PDB file of C-alpha atoms in Angstrom:
ATOM      1  CA  MET Z   5     189.829 250.268 276.795  1.00  0.00           C
ATOM      2  CA  HIS Z   6     191.169 249.525 273.350  1.00  0.00           C
ATOM      3  CA  ASP Z   7     190.068 252.276 270.892  1.00  0.00           C
ATOM      4  CA  THR Z   8     188.723 250.809 267.710  1.00  0.00           C
ATOM      5  CA  SER Z   9     187.767 254.225 266.153  1.00  0.00           C
ATOM      6  CA  THR Z  10     190.946 254.375 264.046  1.00  0.00           C
ATOM      7  CA  GLU Z  11     191.363 250.682 263.054  1.00  0.00           C
ATOM      8  CA  PRO Z  12     190.951 250.123 259.393  1.00  0.00           C
ATOM      9  CA  LEU Z  13     187.787 248.517 258.119  1.00  0.00           C
ATOM     10  CA  HIS Z  14     187.745 245.548 255.653  1.00  0.00           C
ATOM     11  CA  VAL Z  15     184.987 245.946 253.100  1.00  0.00           C
ATOM     12  CA  GLY Z  16     184.548 243.986 249.968  1.00  0.00           C
ATOM     13  CA  GLY Z  17     188.152 242.904 249.880  1.00  0.00           C
ATOM     14  CA  LEU Z  18     189.336 246.471 250.431  1.00  0.00           C
ATOM     15  CA  VAL Z  19     191.174 247.972 253.280  1.00  0.00           C
ATOM     16  CA  ILE Z  20     189.861 251.333 254.326  1.00  0.00           C
ATOM     17  CA  GLU Z  21     191.835 253.596 256.644  1.00  0.00           C
ATOM     18  CA  VAL Z  22     189.558 255.465 259.193  1.00  0.00           C
ATOM     19  CA  HIS Z  23     190.603 258.948 260.236  1.00  0.00           C
ATOM     20  CA  PRO Z  24     188.334 260.755 262.801  1.00  0.00           C
ATOM     21  CA  VAL Z  25     188.528 264.461 262.076  1.00  0.00           C
ATOM     22  CA  PRO Z  26     187.414 266.954 264.911  1.00  0.00           C
ATOM     23  CA  GLY Z  27     184.661 269.113 263.791  1.00  0.00           C
ATOM     24  CA  ARG Z  28     183.817 267.040 260.685  1.00  0.00           C
ATOM     25  CA  LYS Z  29     180.072 266.551 260.186  1.00  0.00           C
ATOM     26  CA  SER Z  30     179.961 264.023 257.389  1.00  0.00           C
ATOM     27  CA  VAL Z  31     182.086 261.132 255.918  1.00  0.00           C
ATOM     28  CA  ARG Z  32     184.551 261.935 252.971  1.00  0.00           C
ATOM     29  CA  VAL Z  33     186.037 258.996 251.304  1.00  0.00           C
ATOM     30  CA  THR Z  34     189.094 259.477 249.091  1.00  0.00           C
ATOM     31  CA  VAL Z  35     191.458 257.199 247.167  1.00  0.00           C
ATOM     32  CA  GLU Z  36     194.965 258.405 247.446  1.00  0.00           C
ATOM     33  CA  ARG Z  37     197.537 258.530 244.597  1.00  0.00           C
ATOM     34  CA  ASP Z  38     199.096 255.328 245.980  1.00  0.00           C
ATOM     35  CA  ALA Z  39     195.630 253.734 245.881  1.00  0.00           C
ATOM     36  CA  ARG Z  40     195.182 253.864 249.666  1.00  0.00           C
ATOM     37  CA  ILE Z  41     191.549 254.357 250.731  1.00  0.00           C
ATOM     38  CA  VAL Z  42     190.935 256.919 253.491  1.00  0.00           C
ATOM     39  CA  ALA Z  43     187.666 257.680 255.155  1.00  0.00           C
ATOM     40  CA  ALA Z  44     187.573 261.039 257.126  1.00  0.00           C
ATOM     41  CA  VAL Z  45     184.762 260.836 259.640  1.00  0.00           C
ATOM     42  CA  PRO Z  46     183.289 262.707 262.429  1.00  0.00           C
ATOM     43  CA  PRO Z  47     184.640 261.674 266.023  1.00  0.00           C
ATOM     44  CA  GLY Z  48     182.667 258.792 267.435  1.00  0.00           C
ATOM     45  CA  ALA Z  49     181.257 257.762 264.000  1.00  0.00           C
ATOM     46  CA  ASP Z  50     179.310 254.452 264.163  1.00  0.00           C
ATOM     47  CA  ARG Z  51     181.635 251.827 262.474  1.00  0.00           C
ATOM     48  CA  GLU Z  52     178.703 249.668 261.402  1.00  0.00           C
ATOM     49  CA  ALA Z  53     176.937 252.588 259.783  1.00  0.00           C
ATOM     50  CA  LEU Z  54     180.245 253.522 258.145  1.00  0.00           C
ATOM     51  CA  GLU Z  55     180.705 249.940 256.800  1.00  0.00           C
ATOM     52  CA  ASN Z  56     177.258 249.974 255.355  1.00  0.00           C
ATOM     53  CA  LEU Z  57     177.897 253.336 253.601  1.00  0.00           C
ATOM     54  CA  LEU Z  58     181.228 252.088 252.128  1.00  0.00           C
ATOM     55  CA  ARG Z  59     179.481 248.920 250.750  1.00  0.00           C
ATOM     56  CA  THR Z  60     177.217 251.327 248.737  1.00  0.00           C
ATOM     57  CA  ARG Z  61     180.249 252.911 247.245  1.00  0.00           C
ATOM     58  CA  LEU Z  62     182.193 249.660 246.398  1.00  0.00           C
ATOM     59  CA  PRO Z  63     181.707 249.989 242.580  1.00  0.00           C
ATOM     60  CA  TRP Z  64     183.123 253.444 242.643  1.00  0.00           C
ATOM     61  CA  LEU Z  65     185.917 252.421 245.049  1.00  0.00           C
ATOM     62  CA  TYR Z  66     186.894 249.344 242.939  1.00  0.00           C
ATOM     63  CA  SER Z  67     187.039 251.687 239.805  1.00  0.00           C
ATOM     64  CA  LYS Z  68     189.034 254.421 241.453  1.00  0.00           C
ATOM     65  CA  VAL Z  69     191.566 251.958 242.981  1.00  0.00           C
ATOM     66  CA  ARG Z  70     192.176 250.493 239.499  1.00  0.00           C
ATOM     67  CA  SER Z  71     192.418 253.858 238.057  1.00  0.00           C
ATOM     68  CA  ARG Z  72     194.999 254.982 240.794  1.00  0.00           C
ATOM     69  CA  GLU Z  73     197.020 251.742 240.348  1.00  0.00           C
ATOM     70  CA  ALA Z  74     197.127 252.326 236.616  1.00  0.00           C
ATOM     71  CA  ASP Z  75     198.180 256.016 236.955  1.00  0.00           C
ATOM     72  CA  GLU Z  76     201.048 255.028 239.264  1.00  0.00           C
ATOM     73  CA  GLU Z  77     202.239 252.315 236.892  1.00  0.00           C
ATOM     74  CA  ASN Z  78     202.207 254.736 234.008  1.00  0.00           C
ATOM     75  CA  ARG Z  79     203.780 257.679 235.862  1.00  0.00           C
ATOM     76  CA  PRO Z  80     207.050 258.924 234.485  1.00  0.00           C
ATOM     77  CA  ARG Z  81     209.850 257.939 236.930  1.00  0.00           C
ATOM     78  CA  ARG Z  82     212.780 260.429 237.498  1.00  0.00           C
ATOM     79  CA  ARG Z  83     216.336 259.628 238.262  1.00  0.00           C
ATOM     80  CA  PHE Z  84     218.610 261.902 240.140  1.00  0.00           C
ATOM     81  CA  VAL Z  85     221.326 262.071 237.494  1.00  0.00           C
ATOM     82  CA  ASP Z  86     222.705 264.925 235.354  1.00  0.00           C
ATOM     83  CA  GLY Z  87     220.182 265.885 232.611  1.00  0.00           C
ATOM     84  CA  GLU Z  88     217.011 264.601 234.192  1.00  0.00           C
ATOM     85  CA  GLY Z  89     214.252 266.989 233.909  1.00  0.00           C
ATOM     86  CA  PHE Z  90     212.201 268.292 236.901  1.00  0.00           C
ATOM     87  CA  PHE Z  91     209.333 270.894 236.527  1.00  0.00           C
ATOM     88  CA  TYR Z  92     209.012 273.980 238.352  1.00  0.00           C
ATOM     89  CA  LEU Z  93     206.117 276.380 237.641  1.00  0.00           C
ATOM     90  CA  GLY Z  94     205.633 274.711 234.339  1.00  0.00           C
ATOM     91  CA  ARG Z  95     209.089 274.718 233.017  1.00  0.00           C
ATOM     92  CA  SER Z  96     211.451 271.757 232.923  1.00  0.00           C
ATOM     93  CA  TYR Z  97     214.898 272.233 234.429  1.00  0.00           C
ATOM     94  CA  ARG Z  98     217.669 269.910 233.829  1.00  0.00           C
ATOM     95  CA  LEU Z  99     219.275 268.476 236.987  1.00  0.00           C
ATOM     96  CA  LYS Z 100     222.944 269.057 237.569  1.00  0.00           C
ATOM     97  CA  ILE Z 101     224.900 267.312 240.394  1.00  0.00           C
ATOM     98  CA  VAL Z 102     227.372 269.668 241.775  1.00  0.00           C
ATOM     99  CA  GLU Z 103     230.205 269.137 244.348  1.00  0.00           C
ATOM    100  CA  GLU Z 104     229.725 272.178 246.457  1.00  0.00           C
ATOM    101  CA  ALA Z 105     226.679 274.512 247.124  1.00  0.00           C
ATOM    102  CA  SER Z 106     225.302 276.484 250.042  1.00  0.00           C
ATOM    103  CA  HIS Z 107     222.018 274.683 249.606  1.00  0.00           C
ATOM    104  CA  PRO Z 108     221.127 270.963 248.858  1.00  0.00           C
ATOM    105  CA  VAL Z 109     218.888 272.036 245.952  1.00  0.00           C
ATOM    106  CA  ALA Z 110     218.826 275.276 244.131  1.00  0.00           C
ATOM    107  CA  LEU Z 111     217.918 276.909 240.764  1.00  0.00           C
ATOM    108  CA  THR Z 112     221.104 278.223 239.410  1.00  0.00           C
ATOM    109  CA  GLN Z 113     221.659 279.587 235.755  1.00  0.00           C
ATOM    110  CA  GLY Z 114     218.786 277.813 234.411  1.00  0.00           C
ATOM    111  CA  ARG Z 115     219.607 274.478 236.109  1.00  0.00           C
ATOM    112  CA  LEU Z 116     218.332 272.643 239.105  1.00  0.00           C
ATOM    113  CA  THR Z 117     221.400 271.780 241.105  1.00  0.00           C
ATOM    114  CA  LEU Z 118     221.631 268.939 243.554  1.00  0.00           C
ATOM    115  CA  ARG Z 119     224.521 268.785 245.951  1.00  0.00           C
ATOM    116  CA  ARG Z 120     226.316 265.377 245.504  1.00  0.00           C
ATOM    117  CA  ASP Z 121     226.492 264.605 249.272  1.00  0.00           C
ATOM    118  CA  CYS Z 122     222.640 264.794 249.284  1.00  0.00           C
ATOM    119  CA  LYS Z 123     222.197 262.341 246.399  1.00  0.00           C
ATOM    120  CA  ASP Z 124     221.230 259.389 248.715  1.00  0.00           C
ATOM    121  CA  THR Z 125     218.372 261.608 250.099  1.00  0.00           C
ATOM    122  CA  ALA Z 126     217.547 263.371 246.927  1.00  0.00           C
ATOM    123  CA  GLY Z 127     213.824 262.722 246.953  1.00  0.00           C
ATOM    124  CA  TYR Z 128     213.602 264.152 250.391  1.00  0.00           C
ATOM    125  CA  VAL Z 129     215.618 267.269 249.895  1.00  0.00           C
ATOM    126  CA  LEU Z 130     213.823 267.983 246.558  1.00  0.00           C
ATOM    127  CA  VAL Z 131     210.471 267.720 248.090  1.00  0.00           C
ATOM    128  CA  SER Z 132     211.664 270.060 250.896  1.00  0.00           C
ATOM    129  CA  TRP Z 133     212.762 272.439 248.228  1.00  0.00           C
ATOM    130  CA  TYR Z 134     209.224 272.479 246.531  1.00  0.00           C
ATOM    131  CA  VAL Z 135     207.646 272.898 250.013  1.00  0.00           C
ATOM    132  CA  GLU Z 136     209.905 275.979 250.848  1.00  0.00           C
ATOM    133  CA  ARG Z 137     209.379 277.452 247.443  1.00  0.00           C
ATOM    134  CA  GLY Z 138     205.591 276.953 247.837  1.00  0.00           C
ATOM    135  CA  LYS Z 139     205.626 278.759 251.237  1.00  0.00           C
ATOM    136  CA  LEU Z 140     207.383 281.643 249.669  1.00  0.00           C
ATOM    137  CA  TRP Z 141     205.419 281.981 246.300  1.00  0.00           C
ATOM    138  CA  LEU Z 142     201.883 280.796 247.025  1.00  0.00           C
ATOM    139  CA  PRO Z 143     200.831 283.346 249.656  1.00  0.00           C
ATOM    140  CA  ARG Z 144     201.665 286.262 247.244  1.00  0.00           C
ATOM    141  CA  ARG Z 145     199.652 284.545 244.487  1.00  0.00           C
ATOM    142  CA  VAL Z 146     196.561 283.805 246.561  1.00  0.00           C
ATOM    143  CA  GLY Z 147     196.000 287.422 247.642  1.00  0.00           C
ATOM    144  CA  PRO Z 148     194.470 288.632 244.446  1.00  0.00           C
ATOM    145  CA  TRP Z 149     192.163 285.691 244.040  1.00  0.00           C
ATOM    146  CA  ALA Z 150     191.037 285.934 247.637  1.00  0.00           C
ATOM    147  CA  LYS Z 151     189.979 289.567 246.860  1.00  0.00           C
ATOM    148  CA  ILE Z 152     188.164 288.645 243.578  1.00  0.00           C
ATOM    149  CA  LEU Z 153     186.306 285.786 245.312  1.00  0.00           C
ATOM    150  CA  ASP Z 154     185.566 287.889 248.489  1.00  0.00           C
ATOM    151  CA  ALA Z 155     187.190 285.214 250.532  1.00  0.00           C
ATOM    152  CA  PRO Z 156     188.468 286.113 254.099  1.00  0.00           C
ATOM    153  CA  PRO Z 157     192.336 286.035 254.668  1.00  0.00           C
ATOM    154  CA  ALA Z 158     193.265 282.421 255.268  1.00  0.00           C
ATOM    155  CA  ASP Z 159     196.307 280.440 256.502  1.00  0.00           C
ATOM    156  CA  LEU Z 160     197.944 278.672 253.635  1.00  0.00           C
ATOM    157  CA  ILE Z 161     199.739 275.397 254.394  1.00  0.00           C
ATOM    158  CA  VAL Z 162     201.948 273.568 251.956  1.00  0.00           C
ATOM    159  CA  ARG Z 163     201.740 269.884 252.414  1.00  0.00           C
ATOM    160  CA  PRO Z 164     201.005 266.482 250.839  1.00  0.00           C
ATOM    161  CA  LEU Z 165     197.310 265.926 250.144  1.00  0.00           C
ATOM    162  CA  GLY Z 166     197.199 262.350 248.336  1.00  0.00           C
ATOM    163  CA  TYR Z 167     195.486 262.757 245.096  1.00  0.00           C
ATOM    164  CA  ARG Z 168     194.107 266.227 245.839  1.00  0.00           C
ATOM    165  CA  TRP Z 169     195.843 269.456 244.716  1.00  0.00           C
ATOM    166  CA  GLY Z 170     194.302 271.471 247.569  1.00  0.00           C
ATOM    167  CA  SER Z 171     191.583 271.430 250.315  1.00  0.00           C
ATOM    168  CA  CYS Z 172     189.957 273.981 252.530  1.00  0.00           C
ATOM    169  CA  THR Z 173     189.309 273.339 256.192  1.00  0.00           C
ATOM    170  CA  ALA Z 174     186.219 274.169 258.189  1.00  0.00           C
ATOM    171  CA  ARG Z 175     188.440 276.830 259.785  1.00  0.00           C
ATOM    172  CA  GLY Z 176     189.174 278.521 256.502  1.00  0.00           C
ATOM    173  CA  ALA Z 177     192.666 277.403 256.095  1.00  0.00           C
ATOM    174  CA  LEU Z 178     193.951 276.577 252.551  1.00  0.00           C
ATOM    175  CA  ASN Z 179     195.926 273.244 252.251  1.00  0.00           C
ATOM    176  CA  ILE Z 180     198.028 273.179 248.942  1.00  0.00           C
ATOM    177  CA  HIS Z 181     199.881 270.170 247.714  1.00  0.00           C
ATOM    178  CA  TRP Z 182     203.646 270.855 247.295  1.00  0.00           C
ATOM    179  CA  ALA Z 183     203.416 269.274 243.886  1.00  0.00           C
ATOM    180  CA  VAL Z 184     201.585 272.287 242.538  1.00  0.00           C
ATOM    181  CA  MET Z 185     204.890 274.026 242.269  1.00  0.00           C
ATOM    182  CA  GLN Z 186     205.544 271.995 239.298  1.00  0.00           C
ATOM    183  CA  LEU Z 187     202.518 273.254 237.475  1.00  0.00           C
ATOM    184  CA  PRO Z 188     202.307 276.224 235.209  1.00  0.00           C
ATOM    185  CA  ALA Z 189     201.180 279.342 237.085  1.00  0.00           C
ATOM    186  CA  VAL Z 190     197.802 279.525 235.298  1.00  0.00           C
ATOM    187  CA  LEU Z 191     197.017 276.043 236.725  1.00  0.00           C
ATOM    188  CA  VAL Z 192     198.253 277.018 240.188  1.00  0.00           C
ATOM    189  CA  ASP Z 193     195.756 279.910 239.895  1.00  0.00           C
ATOM    190  CA  TYR Z 194     192.899 277.411 239.089  1.00  0.00           C
ATOM    191  CA  VAL Z 195     193.786 275.384 242.246  1.00  0.00           C
ATOM    192  CA  LEU Z 196     193.906 278.476 244.420  1.00  0.00           C
ATOM    193  CA  ALA Z 197     190.616 279.880 243.085  1.00  0.00           C
ATOM    194  CA  HIS Z 198     188.962 276.415 243.283  1.00  0.00           C
ATOM    195  CA  GLU Z 199     189.813 276.168 246.991  1.00  0.00           C
ATOM    196  CA  LEU Z 200     188.853 279.695 247.736  1.00  0.00           C
ATOM    197  CA  ALA Z 201     185.380 279.183 246.166  1.00  0.00           C
ATOM    198  CA  HIS Z 202     184.885 276.432 248.637  1.00  0.00           C
ATOM    199  CA  MET Z 203     184.948 278.942 251.449  1.00  0.00           C
ATOM    200  CA  HIS Z 204     181.521 280.048 250.069  1.00  0.00           C
ATOM    201  CA  VAL Z 205     180.176 276.634 248.721  1.00  0.00           C
ATOM    202  CA  PRO Z 206     181.640 273.491 250.400  1.00  0.00           C
ATOM    203  CA  ASN Z 207     180.496 271.160 247.636  1.00  0.00           C
ATOM    204  CA  HIS Z 208     180.775 270.844 243.998  1.00  0.00           C
ATOM    205  CA  SER Z 209     177.216 271.958 243.068  1.00  0.00           C
ATOM    206  CA  PRO Z 210     176.322 273.993 240.113  1.00  0.00           C
ATOM    207  CA  GLU Z 211     176.465 277.137 242.458  1.00  0.00           C
ATOM    208  CA  PHE Z 212     180.188 276.219 243.282  1.00  0.00           C
ATOM    209  CA  TRP Z 213     181.081 276.228 239.645  1.00  0.00           C
ATOM    210  CA  ARG Z 214     179.362 279.494 239.058  1.00  0.00           C
ATOM    211  CA  THR Z 215     181.358 280.943 241.911  1.00  0.00           C
ATOM    212  CA  VAL Z 216     184.673 279.621 240.219  1.00  0.00           C
ATOM    213  CA  ALA Z 217     183.509 280.989 236.909  1.00  0.00           C
ATOM    214  CA  ARG Z 218     183.131 284.491 238.213  1.00  0.00           C
ATOM    215  CA  ALA Z 219     186.889 284.405 238.849  1.00  0.00           C
ATOM    216  CA  LEU Z 220     188.024 282.195 235.967  1.00  0.00           C
ATOM    217  CA  PRO Z 221     185.632 282.184 233.086  1.00  0.00           C
ATOM    218  CA  ASP Z 222     187.934 279.598 231.295  1.00  0.00           C
ATOM    219  CA  TYR Z 223     188.047 277.346 234.402  1.00  0.00           C
ATOM    220  CA  GLU Z 224     186.781 274.209 232.406  1.00  0.00           C
ATOM    221  CA  ALA Z 225     189.897 274.427 229.994  1.00  0.00           C
ATOM    222  CA  ARG Z 226     192.126 274.842 232.953  1.00  0.00           C
ATOM    223  CA  ARG Z 227     190.571 271.919 234.721  1.00  0.00           C
ATOM    224  CA  GLU Z 228     191.078 269.698 231.800  1.00  0.00           C
ATOM    225  CA  LYS Z 229     194.772 270.903 231.419  1.00  0.00           C
ATOM    226  CA  LEU Z 230     195.307 270.189 235.093  1.00  0.00           C
ATOM    227  CA  LYS Z 231     194.184 266.482 234.522  1.00  0.00           C
ATOM    228  CA  GLU Z 232     196.868 266.181 231.777  1.00  0.00           C
ATOM    229  CA  TRP Z 233     199.544 267.693 234.057  1.00  0.00           C
ATOM    230  CA  GLY Z 234     198.405 265.485 237.026  1.00  0.00           C
ATOM    231  CA  ALA Z 235     199.498 262.372 235.261  1.00  0.00           C
ATOM    232  CA  GLY Z 236     203.168 263.645 234.775  1.00  0.00           C
ATOM    233  CA  VAL Z 237     204.085 265.442 237.835  1.00  0.00           C
ATOM    234  CA  TRP Z 238     206.929 264.030 239.886  1.00  0.00           C
ATOM    235  CA  LEU Z 239     206.048 262.376 243.050  1.00  0.00           C
ATOM    236  CA  PRO Z 240     208.263 260.539 245.672  1.00  0.00           C
ATOM    237  CA  THR Z 241     208.282 256.786 245.189  1.00  0.00           C
ATOM    238  CA  THR Z 242     208.527 256.147 248.906  1.00  0.00           C
ATOM    239  CA  PRO Z 243     206.983 257.793 251.981  1.00  0.00           C
ATOM    240  CA  ASP Z 244     210.396 258.431 253.361  1.00  0.00           C
ATOM    241  CA  ASP Z 245     211.101 260.869 250.577  1.00  0.00           C
ATOM    242  CA  ASP Z 246     208.309 263.096 251.555  1.00  0.00           C
ATOM    243  CA  PRO Z 247     209.235 265.250 254.694  1.00  0.00           C
ATOM    244  CA  ALA Z 248     205.614 266.615 255.045  1.00  0.00           C
ATOM    245  CA  ARG Z 249     203.934 263.248 255.345  1.00  0.00           C
ATOM    246  CA  SER Z 250     204.236 263.726 259.191  1.00  0.00           C
ATOM    247  CA  MET Z 251     201.741 266.559 259.145  1.00  0.00           C
ATOM    248  CA  THR Z 252     198.295 266.074 260.527  1.00  0.00           C
ATOM    249  CA  ASP Z 253     195.579 265.459 257.791  1.00  0.00           C
ATOM    250  CA  THR Z 254     192.529 267.604 257.816  1.00  0.00           C
TER     251      THR Z 254
END
């Protein structure tokens, strides 16, 4: 029998991708950075009920899609040429094309180097570099915040997350977008504390923000600063540039 549970829904002129997620109890609708609309739903969710729910959210969806499209149009584009700037932990590093190197991308003497034979796949290898740096740097960074927030030890996965900086799964794993490695450390800390707080409070209720405030009394200032940075971080222009897109969504 043909499975229709994952077929897109067409509601109000919009196309909504449907992703059944094992263990999920409710529907979560997100608008990705590329303006795709994704509904994460419980397995076996009734499609007619889902369509009715989406219709109630059409004004919000139209507004969010327009906002995402405008963000992408205004997002600074990066070229893989000598002198182009790429951020790493809040600092801009100038790109330098080199003839020989042991790694496709590296930080060397204050420059971000790209081996010339990797220039045709520069987006891919640069994202791979951010992912690997995140796998090394983030676990050490999350430990103190987990202790402050009395959060249990959690697996940390570095991956693409659409428009989100991070997410927390029902199993207690932390998903962190590789693009956070472009942010200043104080903003990375905000992302980590935010997601760890979700281990206690799954929503964004006043109780949740009180939990965040216990770890970060200045969280509101950091949240506003994160919005500013979000508009300027580098993201691949095509899915082929993103080696982590093949990972399973939560």
